[in-house]
Short mmCIF file of C-alpha atoms in Angstrom, two decimals:
data_model
loop_
_atom_site.label_atom_id
_atom_site.label_comp_id
_atom_site.label_asym_id
_atom_site.label_seq_id
_atom_site.Cartn_x
_atom_site.Cartn_y
_atom_site.Cartn_z
CA UNK A 540 42.12 54.79 36.77
CA UNK A 541 42.29 55.27 33.04
CA UNK A 542 43.24 58.44 31.22
CA UNK A 543 39.84 59.20 29.82
CA UNK A 544 36.35 58.04 30.60
CA UNK A 545 35.13 55.82 27.77
CA UNK A 546 32.14 58.12 27.22
CA UNK A 547 34.44 60.94 26.12
CA UNK A 548 36.88 59.04 23.94
CA UNK A 549 36.75 59.19 20.19
CA UNK A 550 34.74 56.45 18.52
CA UNK A 551 37.07 53.72 17.28
CA UNK A 552 36.75 50.78 14.96
CA UNK A 553 38.02 48.49 17.73
CA UNK A 554 35.88 46.62 20.21
CA UNK A 555 36.56 46.93 23.92
CA UNK A 556 37.86 43.37 24.09
CA UNK A 557 40.31 44.10 21.24
CA UNK A 558 41.53 47.23 22.98
CA UNK A 559 41.97 45.46 26.32
CA UNK A 560 43.86 42.61 24.62
CA UNK A 561 46.11 45.10 22.81
CA UNK A 562 46.71 47.02 26.04
CA UNK A 563 47.61 43.83 27.91
CA UNK A 564 50.04 42.84 25.16
CA UNK A 565 51.48 46.37 25.12
CA UNK A 566 52.03 46.40 28.89
CA UNK A 567 53.99 43.13 28.78
CA UNK A 568 56.90 44.96 27.12
CA UNK A 569 59.41 46.98 29.11
CA UNK A 570 59.00 50.77 29.16
CA UNK A 571 61.60 51.55 26.48
CA UNK A 572 59.99 49.07 24.08
CA UNK A 573 56.57 50.59 24.80
CA UNK A 574 57.93 54.02 23.88
CA UNK A 575 59.39 52.57 20.68
CA UNK A 576 56.03 50.98 19.83
CA UNK A 577 54.28 54.32 20.29
CA UNK A 578 56.48 55.78 17.55
CA UNK A 579 55.49 53.14 14.98
CA UNK A 580 51.90 52.23 15.86
CA UNK A 581 49.03 54.00 14.05
CA UNK A 582 47.59 56.95 15.97
CA UNK A 583 44.15 55.37 16.43
CA UNK A 584 45.64 52.22 17.96
CA UNK A 585 47.87 54.27 20.29
CA UNK A 586 44.90 56.30 21.47
CA UNK A 587 42.88 53.15 22.13
CA UNK A 588 45.71 51.54 24.12
CA UNK A 589 46.76 54.68 26.00
CA UNK A 590 43.14 55.47 26.81
CA UNK A 591 42.96 52.23 28.80
CA UNK A 592 46.26 52.70 30.70
CA UNK A 593 46.71 54.51 34.00
CA UNK A 594 47.34 58.25 33.95
CA UNK A 595 50.69 57.86 35.69
CA UNK A 596 51.89 55.28 33.17
CA UNK A 597 50.76 57.36 30.18
CA UNK A 598 52.46 60.42 31.65
CA UNK A 599 55.68 58.45 32.09
CA UNK A 600 55.49 57.21 28.49
CA UNK A 601 54.89 60.72 27.17
CA UNK A 602 57.82 62.09 29.17
CA UNK A 603 60.08 59.40 27.71
CA UNK A 604 58.81 60.10 24.20
CA UNK A 605 59.52 63.78 24.72
CA UNK A 606 63.02 63.10 26.12
CA UNK A 607 63.88 60.84 23.18
CA UNK A 608 63.21 63.60 20.65
CA UNK A 609 59.61 62.82 19.73
CA UNK A 610 58.24 66.09 21.12
CA UNK A 611 55.61 66.57 18.44
CA UNK A 612 54.29 63.03 18.83
CA UNK A 613 54.25 63.28 22.63
CA UNK A 614 52.41 66.60 22.43
CA UNK A 615 49.91 65.17 19.93
CA UNK A 616 49.17 62.18 22.18
CA UNK A 617 48.87 64.42 25.25
CA UNK A 618 46.41 66.73 23.50
CA UNK A 619 44.37 63.81 22.14
CA UNK A 620 44.10 62.37 25.65
CA UNK A 621 43.25 65.71 27.24
CA UNK A 622 46.45 65.84 29.26
CA UNK A 623 48.99 68.56 29.85
CA UNK A 624 52.06 68.28 27.67
CA UNK A 625 54.74 65.93 28.94
CA UNK A 626 57.31 68.73 29.17
CA UNK A 627 55.47 70.06 32.23
CA UNK A 628 55.65 67.27 34.69
CA UNK A 629 53.53 67.35 37.81
CA UNK A 630 56.54 67.74 40.11
CA UNK A 631 57.89 70.65 38.08
CA UNK A 632 54.49 72.36 38.26
CA UNK A 633 54.24 71.85 42.01
CA UNK A 634 57.81 73.07 42.50
CA UNK A 635 57.07 76.23 40.54
CA UNK A 636 53.90 76.81 42.55
CA UNK A 637 55.80 76.44 45.84
CA UNK A 638 58.54 78.85 44.71
CA UNK A 639 55.96 81.45 43.64
CA UNK A 640 54.08 81.07 46.91
CA UNK A 641 57.28 81.52 48.93
CA UNK A 642 58.15 84.59 46.89
CA UNK A 643 54.70 86.09 47.56
CA UNK A 644 54.93 85.35 51.28
CA UNK A 645 58.39 86.94 51.41
CA UNK A 646 57.18 89.99 49.48
CA UNK A 647 54.13 90.53 51.69
CA UNK A 648 56.21 89.99 54.83
CA UNK A 649 58.60 92.70 53.63
CA UNK A 650 55.72 95.07 52.82
CA UNK A 651 54.20 94.42 56.25
CA UNK A 652 57.54 95.04 57.97
CA UNK A 653 58.02 98.34 56.11
CA UNK A 654 54.47 99.39 56.98
CA UNK A 655 55.01 98.52 60.65
CA UNK A 656 58.27 100.51 60.77
CA UNK A 657 56.57 103.46 59.07
CA UNK A 658 53.68 103.36 61.53
CA UNK A 659 55.97 103.10 64.54
CA UNK A 660 58.18 105.93 63.30
CA UNK A 661 55.14 108.19 63.04
CA UNK A 662 54.12 107.33 66.61
CA UNK A 663 57.55 107.86 68.19
CA UNK A 664 58.87 110.79 66.15
CA UNK A 665 55.71 112.86 65.80
#
């Protein structure tokens, strides 16, 4: 699964075979070297290569870019690809959602308990 459908990507001056060849060459490097390449490659080439990589791999690259101090570049790539910024990883978002849901359940349980006690006190002490 690639990051973007080819119908929605920006028009480039590269052919599909050139992009696929560049992506294959890019993926032969280890992850740290790929991150380094993203800092020196022209934006259009990066978008062409990243647009043909898997979402998980692109997200991992953007997180590494962000962690290495290239926040602006990582954010720019994320926006160009239509992704959420790398500083909000999927696991962090899910963890936040779970904590909020637990807090809401706890709050409503407390409200229900107070309402039940109030109702029972009216029945027994009235």
